[in-house]
Amino acid sequence: MSVAFLYPGQGTQRPGMLHDLPGHPAVTTTRAEAGSPAGPEDGTGTPDRSPEPEDHSSQRGGGKMKSARTRRRFRGIAPAVALAVVTASAMASPATGAQTATTTTATAATTATTATATTMAATTATTAAATATATAALATEPLPCPSQGRAKPTVVMVHGAWAGTSSWGGEVDALHRAGYVARAIANPLRGLTDDAASVADFLRTVSGPIVLVGHSYGGSVITNAAADVPNVKALVYVDAAAPDAGETTGGLSGRGSALSADPASLYERVPYPGAPRGATDLYLKRDTFVRSFASDLPRDTAVRLWASQRPASTSAFSTPSKAAAWKTIPSWYLISTGDRIITPSSQRFMAYRARSKVTEFPGGSHLTLISHPEAVTAVIGSAICSVS
């Protein structure tokens, strides 16, 4: 019997040996090949051809590359996303009659069916167990961090499109229990320049160091908002966009993103007062929201979130970024391998060039901040500890 494993971020299968079993220290998450072409599309269908480099876990200072502590925890527990029996054969004595041949065939078919069912069950259990182990490992991040006489940072969280401040409920509760001031603030979702200015205005009211966190389009907003606010000491990207100057959020979704489909099948367009010429509000259609945006949440929860989503203007996705705060401010990146909105390969590319400290969460979705807030909080905790 020959077995093949498909690992998170891996585009091809490789033969499975005993040392390749999930949970063994030899198992690591593989990367997209350096220079592999990317073709993300924005809400208007405009392709982007940015390269997506291979390595994307680094740390500032002398160009020395090293993984964050939370990333090291994942290295030993990266799960197989799929486990497939490729071939199975057995040698048997030739059949001596039609009845014997029929019986042998039926027995083989039953055995194959049973093996397939057993394999599928084992795969589901293995993936679930590995995800739970990874989540538990992340949740041990030491909060509160030793402050050594320095002021504790304030954590400010910015939501993305088709979401709201309540998306951060789990993270806010956890940070408050750990003794930190955490604020989830409104993102207007009108256009990148104005949205960033709105968030920057709020940041200027906060005294002391700030850990600034952005999800999805909120990553583009914090990238611009932090540029002129000196007390922002750390940036945390959660399944987010991190544009360079001149790039648009819509151009960073990545090749294969669910948003690359026909816009008519993705969005409900609604005009709004004072909109720039040609701009409209976009609501995600129910099927797109449930199947792609919130794919790891229970269906009833996903439907409720779809029904209460906040729309985003097309201007939010098409406005070029004016700044790239990650060039001067240390950053952390949580990448969910199950994200179908901003592809993991696109996020790896952005994390690589930002020299972010990267944590990959196995599975999840674009709303891992809701489905697994403890994992997101642990990455925020790493940023907090670096400031404290």
mmCIF file of C-alpha atoms in Angstrom:
data_model
loop_
_atom_site.group_PDB
_atom_site.id
_atom_site.type_symbol
_atom_site.label_atom_id
_atom_site.label_comp_id
_atom_site.label_asym_id
_atom_site.label_seq_id
_atom_site.Cartn_x
_atom_site.Cartn_y
_atom_site.Cartn_z
ATOM 1 C CA MET A 1 0.000 0.000 0.000
ATOM 2 C CA SER A 2 1.288 3.444 -0.931
ATOM 3 C CA VAL A 3 0.141 6.492 1.052
ATOM 4 C CA ALA A 4 0.478 10.180 0.167
ATOM 5 C CA PHE A 5 0.122 13.212 2.416
ATOM 6 C CA LEU A 6 -0.933 16.698 1.387
ATOM 7 C CA TYR A 7 0.389 19.345 3.744
ATOM 8 C CA PRO A 8 -0.801 22.912 4.338
ATOM 9 C CA GLY A 9 0.614 25.207 1.689
ATOM 10 C CA GLN A 10 1.896 22.299 -0.418
ATOM 11 C CA GLY A 11 0.850 22.104 -4.026
ATOM 12 C CA THR A 12 1.911 18.510 -4.672
ATOM 13 C CA GLN A 13 1.807 15.231 -2.831
ATOM 14 C CA ARG A 14 4.798 13.272 -1.653
ATOM 15 C CA PRO A 15 5.055 9.635 -0.504
ATOM 16 C CA GLY A 16 4.311 9.123 3.179
ATOM 17 C CA MET A 17 6.759 7.269 5.395
ATOM 18 C CA LEU A 18 6.542 6.513 9.085
ATOM 19 C CA HIS A 19 8.498 9.665 9.982
ATOM 20 C CA ASP A 20 6.018 11.724 7.907
ATOM 21 C CA LEU A 21 3.049 10.951 10.106
ATOM 22 C CA PRO A 22 1.259 14.048 11.507
ATOM 23 C CA GLY A 23 2.663 15.077 14.854
ATOM 24 C CA HIS A 24 6.168 13.792 14.193
ATOM 25 C CA PRO A 25 8.905 16.460 14.566
ATOM 26 C CA ALA A 26 10.028 15.802 11.000
ATOM 27 C CA VAL A 27 6.767 17.189 9.627
ATOM 28 C CA THR A 28 6.972 20.825 8.525
ATOM 29 C CA THR A 29 4.744 23.138 6.574
ATOM 30 C CA THR A 30 6.009 23.541 3.027
ATOM 31 C CA ARG A 31 6.063 26.791 1.116
ATOM 32 C CA ALA A 32 5.150 28.142 -2.282
ATOM 33 C CA GLU A 33 8.147 28.136 -4.579
ATOM 34 C CA ALA A 34 10.134 31.343 -4.723
ATOM 35 C CA GLY A 35 9.056 33.580 -7.558
ATOM 36 C CA SER A 36 5.864 31.659 -8.257
ATOM 37 C CA PRO A 37 3.491 33.968 -10.129
ATOM 38 C CA ALA A 38 0.465 35.409 -8.402
ATOM 39 C CA GLY A 39 -2.710 36.538 -10.069
ATOM 40 C CA PRO A 40 -5.026 37.989 -7.429
ATOM 41 C CA GLU A 41 -7.990 39.950 -8.594
ATOM 42 C CA ASP A 42 -9.858 42.782 -6.947
ATOM 43 C CA GLY A 43 -13.590 43.304 -6.791
ATOM 44 C CA THR A 44 -13.503 44.760 -10.282
ATOM 45 C CA GLY A 45 -11.598 41.826 -11.762
ATOM 46 C CA THR A 46 -8.206 43.553 -12.112
ATOM 47 C CA PRO A 47 -5.379 40.984 -11.999
ATOM 48 C CA ASP A 48 -2.146 41.443 -10.096
ATOM 49 C CA ARG A 49 1.075 39.639 -11.044
ATOM 50 C CA SER A 50 3.183 40.109 -7.922
ATOM 51 C CA PRO A 51 5.673 37.294 -7.208
ATOM 52 C CA GLU A 52 5.165 35.266 -4.069
ATOM 53 C CA PRO A 53 8.543 34.324 -2.508
ATOM 54 C CA GLU A 54 9.229 31.109 -0.695
ATOM 55 C CA ASP A 55 10.479 31.986 2.775
ATOM 56 C CA HIS A 56 8.475 34.368 4.904
ATOM 57 C CA SER A 57 9.484 33.929 8.512
ATOM 58 C CA SER A 58 12.079 36.465 9.563
ATOM 59 C CA GLN A 59 13.031 38.914 12.253
ATOM 60 C CA ARG A 60 14.471 42.410 12.024
ATOM 61 C CA GLY A 61 18.064 43.091 12.953
ATOM 62 C CA GLY A 62 21.129 42.363 10.854
ATOM 63 C CA GLY A 63 19.080 40.431 8.314
ATOM 64 C CA LYS A 64 19.125 37.388 10.604
ATOM 65 C CA MET A 65 16.221 35.058 9.899
ATOM 66 C CA LYS A 66 14.568 33.233 12.747
ATOM 67 C CA SER A 67 11.101 32.014 13.679
ATOM 68 C CA ALA A 68 8.919 33.418 16.433
ATOM 69 C CA ARG A 69 8.291 31.228 19.447
ATOM 70 C CA THR A 70 4.680 30.606 18.496
ATOM 71 C CA ARG A 71 5.794 29.550 15.009
ATOM 72 C CA ARG A 72 8.257 27.026 16.464
ATOM 73 C CA ARG A 73 5.375 25.446 18.316
ATOM 74 C CA PHE A 74 3.581 24.806 15.069
ATOM 75 C CA ARG A 75 6.588 23.256 13.381
ATOM 76 C CA GLY A 76 6.258 20.021 15.324
ATOM 77 C CA ILE A 77 2.496 19.710 14.901
ATOM 78 C CA ALA A 78 1.708 20.779 11.350
ATOM 79 C CA PRO A 79 -1.114 18.381 10.394
ATOM 80 C CA ALA A 80 -1.787 16.608 7.149
ATOM 81 C CA VAL A 81 -4.754 18.305 5.571
ATOM 82 C CA ALA A 82 -5.572 15.315 3.428
ATOM 83 C CA LEU A 83 -4.698 11.638 3.721
ATOM 84 C CA ALA A 84 -5.379 9.563 0.623
ATOM 85 C CA VAL A 85 -4.822 5.907 -0.095
ATOM 86 C CA VAL A 86 -3.387 5.976 -3.608
ATOM 87 C CA THR A 87 -3.097 2.307 -4.457
ATOM 88 C CA ALA A 88 -3.762 -0.976 -2.760
ATOM 89 C CA SER A 89 -3.185 -4.426 -4.157
ATOM 90 C CA ALA A 90 -2.919 -7.980 -2.945
ATOM 91 C CA MET A 91 -1.867 -11.216 -4.526
ATOM 92 C CA ALA A 92 -4.443 -14.018 -4.464
ATOM 93 C CA SER A 93 -4.798 -17.470 -5.944
ATOM 94 C CA PRO A 94 -6.612 -17.566 -9.330
ATOM 95 C CA ALA A 95 -10.347 -18.147 -9.092
ATOM 96 C CA THR A 96 -11.491 -21.615 -10.168
ATOM 97 C CA GLY A 97 -15.092 -20.730 -11.028
ATOM 98 C CA ALA A 98 -17.493 -17.905 -11.738
ATOM 99 C CA GLN A 99 -18.974 -18.014 -8.232
ATOM 100 C CA THR A 100 -15.544 -17.854 -6.636
ATOM 101 C CA ALA A 101 -14.554 -14.877 -8.850
ATOM 102 C CA THR A 102 -17.765 -13.027 -7.984
ATOM 103 C CA THR A 103 -17.274 -13.631 -4.276
ATOM 104 C CA THR A 104 -13.664 -12.465 -4.459
ATOM 105 C CA THR A 105 -14.653 -9.289 -6.324
ATOM 106 C CA ALA A 106 -17.411 -8.465 -3.841
ATOM 107 C CA THR A 107 -15.087 -9.055 -0.899
ATOM 108 C CA ALA A 108 -12.418 -6.799 -2.449
ATOM 109 C CA ALA A 109 -14.965 -4.057 -3.089
ATOM 110 C CA THR A 110 -16.254 -4.255 0.480
ATOM 111 C CA THR A 111 -12.697 -4.167 1.836
ATOM 112 C CA ALA A 112 -11.837 -1.134 -0.338
ATOM 113 C CA THR A 113 -14.981 0.687 0.777
ATOM 114 C CA THR A 114 -14.232 -0.049 4.428
ATOM 115 C CA ALA A 115 -10.622 1.089 4.008
ATOM 116 C CA THR A 116 -11.739 4.318 2.358
ATOM 117 C CA ALA A 117 -14.257 5.056 5.113
ATOM 118 C CA THR A 118 -11.680 4.252 7.785
ATOM 119 C CA THR A 119 -9.136 6.515 6.074
ATOM 120 C CA MET A 120 -11.603 9.404 5.825
ATOM 121 C CA ALA A 121 -12.542 9.047 9.499
ATOM 122 C CA ALA A 122 -8.884 8.890 10.511
ATOM 123 C CA THR A 123 -8.112 11.983 8.420
ATOM 124 C CA THR A 124 -10.899 13.985 10.046
ATOM 125 C CA ALA A 125 -9.851 12.914 13.532
ATOM 126 C CA THR A 126 -6.154 13.599 12.837
ATOM 127 C CA THR A 127 -6.807 17.090 11.455
ATOM 128 C CA ALA A 128 -9.159 17.988 14.313
ATOM 129 C CA ALA A 129 -6.718 16.715 16.936
ATOM 130 C CA ALA A 130 -3.761 18.541 15.375
ATOM 131 C CA THR A 131 -5.736 21.787 15.171
ATOM 132 C CA ALA A 132 -6.776 21.437 18.810
ATOM 133 C CA THR A 133 -3.164 20.759 19.820
ATOM 134 C CA ALA A 134 -1.940 23.788 17.873
ATOM 135 C CA THR A 135 -4.599 25.984 19.448
ATOM 136 C CA ALA A 136 -3.724 24.759 22.935
ATOM 137 C CA ALA A 137 -0.029 25.395 22.310
ATOM 138 C CA LEU A 138 -0.709 28.940 21.200
ATOM 139 C CA ALA A 139 -2.995 29.598 24.148
ATOM 140 C CA THR A 140 -0.096 29.145 26.573
ATOM 141 C CA GLU A 141 1.420 32.492 25.537
ATOM 142 C CA PRO A 142 2.440 34.183 28.823
ATOM 143 C CA LEU A 143 -0.034 36.987 29.396
ATOM 144 C CA PRO A 144 0.339 39.298 31.102
ATOM 145 C CA CYS A 145 3.960 39.796 30.078
ATOM 146 C CA PRO A 146 6.570 41.049 32.547
ATOM 147 C CA SER A 147 6.516 44.826 32.041
ATOM 148 C CA GLN A 148 9.838 45.556 33.771
ATOM 149 C CA GLY A 149 8.541 48.929 34.890
ATOM 150 C CA ARG A 150 7.398 49.981 31.429
ATOM 151 C CA ALA A 151 3.831 50.989 30.593
ATOM 152 C CA LYS A 152 1.571 48.254 29.290
ATOM 153 C CA PRO A 153 0.617 48.789 25.657
ATOM 154 C CA THR A 154 -2.953 49.431 24.584
ATOM 155 C CA VAL A 155 -4.225 46.990 21.961
ATOM 156 C CA VAL A 156 -6.299 48.597 19.207
ATOM 157 C CA MET A 157 -8.062 46.259 16.768
ATOM 158 C CA VAL A 158 -9.466 47.231 13.364
ATOM 159 C CA HIS A 159 -11.985 45.021 11.582
ATOM 160 C CA GLY A 160 -12.216 44.454 7.851
ATOM 161 C CA ALA A 161 -14.901 44.472 5.191
ATOM 162 C CA TRP A 162 -18.221 42.691 5.759
ATOM 163 C CA ALA A 163 -17.496 42.551 9.485
ATOM 164 C CA GLY A 164 -17.723 44.814 12.521
ATOM 165 C CA THR A 165 -16.207 45.556 15.921
ATOM 166 C CA SER A 166 -17.960 42.536 17.457
ATOM 167 C CA SER A 167 -15.698 40.282 15.355
ATOM 168 C CA TRP A 168 -13.009 40.909 17.976
ATOM 169 C CA GLY A 169 -15.204 39.904 20.946
ATOM 170 C CA GLY A 170 -13.172 36.832 21.902
ATOM 171 C CA GLU A 171 -9.858 38.667 21.706
ATOM 172 C CA VAL A 172 -11.134 41.664 23.675
ATOM 173 C CA ASP A 173 -12.412 39.421 26.480
ATOM 174 C CA ALA A 174 -9.142 37.481 26.692
ATOM 175 C CA LEU A 175 -6.977 40.600 26.718
ATOM 176 C CA HIS A 176 -9.132 42.253 29.364
ATOM 177 C CA ARG A 177 -8.839 39.157 31.564
ATOM 178 C CA ALA A 178 -5.057 39.406 31.183
ATOM 179 C CA GLY A 179 -5.132 43.000 32.407
ATOM 180 C CA TYR A 180 -4.703 44.903 29.138
ATOM 181 C CA VAL A 181 -6.733 47.738 27.697
ATOM 182 C CA ALA A 182 -8.090 46.474 24.377
ATOM 183 C CA ARG A 183 -10.270 48.486 22.022
ATOM 184 C CA ALA A 184 -12.051 47.284 18.888
ATOM 185 C CA ILE A 185 -12.802 50.418 16.903
ATOM 186 C CA ALA A 186 -15.031 51.155 13.939
ATOM 187 C CA ASN A 187 -13.619 51.078 10.433
ATOM 188 C CA PRO A 188 -15.755 53.292 8.136
ATOM 189 C CA LEU A 189 -15.176 51.058 5.071
ATOM 190 C CA ARG A 190 -15.552 54.035 2.699
ATOM 191 C CA GLY A 191 -12.087 54.327 1.150
ATOM 192 C CA LEU A 192 -8.563 53.511 2.272
ATOM 193 C CA THR A 193 -7.261 57.073 2.657
ATOM 194 C CA ASP A 194 -10.219 58.310 4.717
ATOM 195 C CA ASP A 195 -10.531 55.085 6.702
ATOM 196 C CA ALA A 196 -6.854 55.236 7.669
ATOM 197 C CA ALA A 197 -7.204 58.891 8.675
ATOM 198 C CA SER A 198 -10.171 58.008 10.887
ATOM 199 C CA VAL A 199 -8.221 55.266 12.660
ATOM 200 C CA ALA A 200 -5.136 57.498 12.987
ATOM 201 C CA ASP A 201 -7.258 60.157 14.673
ATOM 202 C CA PHE A 202 -8.337 57.605 17.271
ATOM 203 C CA LEU A 203 -4.759 56.381 17.807
ATOM 204 C CA ARG A 204 -3.636 59.921 18.631
ATOM 205 C CA THR A 205 -6.021 59.922 21.597
ATOM 206 C CA VAL A 206 -4.237 56.933 23.160
ATOM 207 C CA SER A 207 -1.335 57.597 25.504
ATOM 208 C CA GLY A 208 1.546 55.177 25.741
ATOM 209 C CA PRO A 209 2.604 52.370 23.390
ATOM 210 C CA ILE A 210 0.083 50.787 21.012
ATOM 211 C CA VAL A 211 -0.137 47.319 19.490
ATOM 212 C CA LEU A 212 -2.224 47.849 16.362
ATOM 213 C CA VAL A 213 -4.083 44.855 14.932
ATOM 214 C CA GLY A 214 -5.885 44.586 11.592
ATOM 215 C CA HIS A 215 -8.032 41.880 10.024
ATOM 216 C CA SER A 216 -8.576 41.528 6.269
ATOM 217 C CA TYR A 217 -8.996 45.014 4.735
ATOM 218 C CA GLY A 218 -8.262 46.321 8.235
ATOM 219 C CA GLY A 219 -4.658 45.309 7.550
ATOM 220 C CA SER A 220 -4.475 47.881 4.763
ATOM 221 C CA VAL A 221 -5.971 50.474 7.090
ATOM 222 C CA ILE A 222 -3.434 49.929 9.895
ATOM 223 C CA THR A 223 -0.602 49.902 7.339
ATOM 224 C CA ASN A 224 -1.510 53.492 6.498
ATOM 225 C CA ALA A 225 -2.863 54.699 9.859
ATOM 226 C CA ALA A 226 0.303 53.821 11.782
ATOM 227 C CA ALA A 227 2.653 55.649 9.424
ATOM 228 C CA ASP A 228 2.426 58.989 11.255
ATOM 229 C CA VAL A 229 1.608 57.794 14.792
ATOM 230 C CA PRO A 230 4.944 57.276 16.596
ATOM 231 C CA ASN A 231 3.549 55.423 19.615
ATOM 232 C CA VAL A 232 2.432 52.462 17.461
ATOM 233 C CA LYS A 233 5.142 49.956 18.386
ATOM 234 C CA ALA A 234 3.861 46.742 16.779
ATOM 235 C CA LEU A 235 1.585 45.730 13.916
ATOM 236 C CA VAL A 236 -0.360 42.461 13.881
ATOM 237 C CA TYR A 237 -1.939 41.192 10.665
ATOM 238 C CA VAL A 238 -4.703 38.586 11.006
ATOM 239 C CA ASP A 239 -5.600 36.964 7.669
ATOM 240 C CA ALA A 240 -4.995 40.437 6.324
ATOM 241 C CA ALA A 241 -3.689 42.574 3.505
ATOM 242 C CA ALA A 242 -0.420 44.445 4.041
ATOM 243 C CA PRO A 243 0.004 46.614 0.936
ATOM 244 C CA ASP A 244 3.061 48.523 -0.143
ATOM 245 C CA ALA A 245 2.672 52.117 -1.293
ATOM 246 C CA GLY A 246 0.778 52.197 -4.578
ATOM 247 C CA GLU A 247 -0.880 48.794 -4.149
ATOM 248 C CA THR A 248 -4.613 48.282 -3.706
ATOM 249 C CA THR A 249 -6.285 45.906 -1.286
ATOM 250 C CA GLY A 250 -8.250 44.337 -4.114
ATOM 251 C CA GLY A 251 -5.028 43.492 -5.919
ATOM 252 C CA LEU A 252 -3.735 41.383 -3.026
ATOM 253 C CA SER A 253 -6.429 38.717 -2.685
ATOM 254 C CA GLY A 254 -4.223 36.193 -4.459
ATOM 255 C CA ARG A 255 -4.621 33.805 -7.341
ATOM 256 C CA GLY A 256 -7.390 31.338 -6.571
ATOM 257 C CA SER A 257 -9.197 33.635 -4.135
ATOM 258 C CA ALA A 258 -12.965 33.223 -3.996
ATOM 259 C CA LEU A 259 -13.101 36.927 -4.876
ATOM 260 C CA SER A 260 -11.615 36.157 -8.290
ATOM 261 C CA ALA A 261 -15.008 34.932 -9.507
ATOM 262 C CA ASP A 262 -17.463 36.994 -11.545
ATOM 263 C CA PRO A 263 -18.340 40.022 -9.359
ATOM 264 C CA ALA A 264 -22.021 39.583 -10.263
ATOM 265 C CA SER A 265 -21.958 36.197 -8.526
ATOM 266 C CA LEU A 266 -20.204 37.570 -5.416
ATOM 267 C CA TYR A 267 -21.784 40.900 -4.515
ATOM 268 C CA GLU A 268 -25.005 42.786 -4.094
ATOM 269 C CA ARG A 269 -24.312 46.375 -5.176
ATOM 270 C CA VAL A 270 -26.112 49.212 -3.411
ATOM 271 C CA PRO A 271 -25.667 52.965 -4.045
ATOM 272 C CA TYR A 272 -24.928 55.229 -1.086
ATOM 273 C CA PRO A 273 -25.137 59.022 -0.578
ATOM 274 C CA GLY A 274 -21.979 61.003 -1.360
ATOM 275 C CA ALA A 275 -20.270 58.087 -3.072
ATOM 276 C CA PRO A 276 -17.378 58.887 -5.416
ATOM 277 C CA ARG A 277 -18.270 58.627 -9.059
ATOM 278 C CA GLY A 278 -18.860 54.980 -9.946
ATOM 279 C CA ALA A 279 -18.534 53.709 -6.371
ATOM 280 C CA THR A 280 -21.146 51.517 -4.699
ATOM 281 C CA ASP A 281 -21.491 49.594 -1.476
ATOM 282 C CA LEU A 282 -20.789 45.871 -1.721
ATOM 283 C CA TYR A 283 -22.583 43.214 0.303
ATOM 284 C CA LEU A 284 -21.331 39.642 0.035
ATOM 285 C CA LYS A 285 -23.995 37.297 -1.281
ATOM 286 C CA ARG A 286 -25.111 34.604 1.107
ATOM 287 C CA ASP A 287 -23.492 31.659 -0.653
ATOM 288 C CA THR A 288 -20.129 33.428 -0.923
ATOM 289 C CA PHE A 289 -20.245 34.510 2.704
ATOM 290 C CA VAL A 290 -21.167 31.103 4.112
ATOM 291 C CA ARG A 291 -19.024 28.915 1.847
ATOM 292 C CA SER A 292 -15.919 31.081 1.465
ATOM 293 C CA PHE A 293 -15.827 33.946 3.971
ATOM 294 C CA ALA A 294 -16.948 32.035 7.079
ATOM 295 C CA SER A 295 -16.291 28.501 5.886
ATOM 296 C CA ASP A 296 -15.166 27.033 9.236
ATOM 297 C CA LEU A 297 -18.029 28.429 11.312
ATOM 298 C CA PRO A 298 -21.279 26.549 12.048
ATOM 299 C CA ARG A 299 -23.764 27.269 9.285
ATOM 300 C CA ASP A 300 -26.277 29.008 11.529
ATOM 301 C CA THR A 301 -23.538 31.299 12.857
ATOM 302 C CA ALA A 302 -22.288 32.042 9.345
ATOM 303 C CA VAL A 303 -25.810 32.860 8.154
ATOM 304 C CA ARG A 304 -26.352 35.198 11.117
ATOM 305 C CA LEU A 305 -23.100 37.003 10.372
ATOM 306 C CA TRP A 306 -24.050 37.257 6.686
ATOM 307 C CA ALA A 307 -27.389 38.823 7.619
ATOM 308 C CA SER A 308 -25.697 41.412 9.867
ATOM 309 C CA GLN A 309 -22.634 42.208 7.723
ATOM 310 C CA ARG A 310 -21.479 45.774 7.170
ATOM 311 C CA PRO A 311 -21.043 46.728 3.508
ATOM 312 C CA ALA A 312 -17.787 48.061 2.113
ATOM 313 C CA SER A 313 -17.450 50.621 -0.649
ATOM 314 C CA THR A 314 -15.727 49.603 -3.859
ATOM 315 C CA SER A 315 -13.413 52.553 -3.120
ATOM 316 C CA ALA A 316 -12.027 50.661 -0.128
ATOM 317 C CA PHE A 317 -10.591 48.017 -2.445
ATOM 318 C CA SER A 318 -9.499 50.244 -5.324
ATOM 319 C CA THR A 319 -7.773 53.106 -3.460
ATOM 320 C CA PRO A 320 -3.955 52.791 -3.644
ATOM 321 C CA SER A 321 -2.069 52.646 -0.379
ATOM 322 C CA LYS A 322 -0.093 55.798 0.442
ATOM 323 C CA ALA A 323 2.212 54.288 3.040
ATOM 324 C CA ALA A 324 3.703 51.022 4.292
ATOM 325 C CA ALA A 325 4.188 51.262 8.047
ATOM 326 C CA TRP A 326 5.505 47.693 8.181
ATOM 327 C CA LYS A 327 8.764 48.971 6.688
ATOM 328 C CA THR A 328 9.640 50.669 9.975
ATOM 329 C CA ILE A 329 7.409 49.010 12.602
ATOM 330 C CA PRO A 330 7.916 45.355 13.666
ATOM 331 C CA SER A 331 5.053 43.125 12.555
ATOM 332 C CA TRP A 332 3.423 39.772 13.276
ATOM 333 C CA TYR A 333 1.290 37.757 10.867
ATOM 334 C CA LEU A 334 -1.305 35.067 11.500
ATOM 335 C CA ILE A 335 -2.104 33.114 8.331
ATOM 336 C CA SER A 336 -4.980 30.635 8.301
ATOM 337 C CA THR A 337 -4.261 27.901 5.790
ATOM 338 C CA GLY A 338 -8.011 27.584 5.144
ATOM 339 C CA ASP A 339 -8.468 31.243 4.148
ATOM 340 C CA ARG A 340 -10.339 31.435 0.829
ATOM 341 C CA ILE A 341 -10.575 35.233 0.633
ATOM 342 C CA ILE A 342 -6.927 36.342 0.885
ATOM 343 C CA THR A 343 -5.015 33.243 -0.125
ATOM 344 C CA PRO A 344 -2.297 31.888 2.180
ATOM 345 C CA SER A 345 0.295 32.244 -0.608
ATOM 346 C CA SER A 346 -0.535 35.935 -1.036
ATOM 347 C CA GLN A 347 -0.305 36.465 2.722
ATOM 348 C CA ARG A 348 3.035 34.659 2.844
ATOM 349 C CA PHE A 349 4.371 36.978 0.169
ATOM 350 C CA MET A 350 3.257 40.050 2.115
ATOM 351 C CA ALA A 351 4.598 38.654 5.402
ATOM 352 C CA TYR A 352 7.941 37.807 3.774
ATOM 353 C CA ARG A 353 8.590 41.282 2.433
ATOM 354 C CA ALA A 354 7.434 42.868 5.714
ATOM 355 C CA ARG A 355 9.880 40.617 7.634
ATOM 356 C CA SER A 356 6.974 39.638 9.852
ATOM 357 C CA LYS A 357 7.075 36.995 12.550
ATOM 358 C CA VAL A 358 4.671 34.449 11.101
ATOM 359 C CA THR A 359 2.285 31.954 12.655
ATOM 360 C CA GLU A 360 0.345 29.635 10.366
ATOM 361 C CA PHE A 361 -2.890 28.289 11.779
ATOM 362 C CA PRO A 362 -3.886 24.927 10.262
ATOM 363 C CA GLY A 363 -7.347 25.208 8.753
ATOM 364 C CA GLY A 364 -9.552 28.022 9.956
ATOM 365 C CA SER A 365 -11.068 30.467 7.476
ATOM 366 C CA HIS A 366 -11.055 34.175 6.758
ATOM 367 C CA LEU A 367 -12.889 34.512 10.085
ATOM 368 C CA THR A 368 -10.448 32.618 12.290
ATOM 369 C CA LEU A 369 -10.573 35.638 14.590
ATOM 370 C CA ILE A 370 -14.143 34.530 15.422
ATOM 371 C CA SER A 371 -13.766 30.733 15.255
ATOM 372 C CA HIS A 372 -10.423 30.554 17.109
ATOM 373 C CA PRO A 373 -9.924 33.791 19.079
ATOM 374 C CA GLU A 374 -7.461 32.095 21.439
ATOM 375 C CA ALA A 375 -5.028 31.480 18.576
ATOM 376 C CA VAL A 376 -5.298 35.081 17.406
ATOM 377 C CA THR A 377 -4.916 36.375 20.975
ATOM 378 C CA ALA A 378 -1.703 34.381 21.393
ATOM 379 C CA VAL A 379 -0.143 36.071 18.359
ATOM 380 C CA ILE A 380 -1.250 39.454 19.681
ATOM 381 C CA GLY A 381 0.315 38.379 22.976
ATOM 382 C CA SER A 382 3.672 37.833 21.274
ATOM 383 C CA ALA A 383 3.540 41.388 19.967
ATOM 384 C CA ILE A 384 2.544 42.700 23.398
ATOM 385 C CA CYS A 385 5.468 40.906 25.045
ATOM 386 C CA SER A 386 7.917 42.401 22.541
ATOM 387 C CA VAL A 387 6.717 45.878 23.514
ATOM 388 C CA SER A 388 6.476 45.186 27.226
#
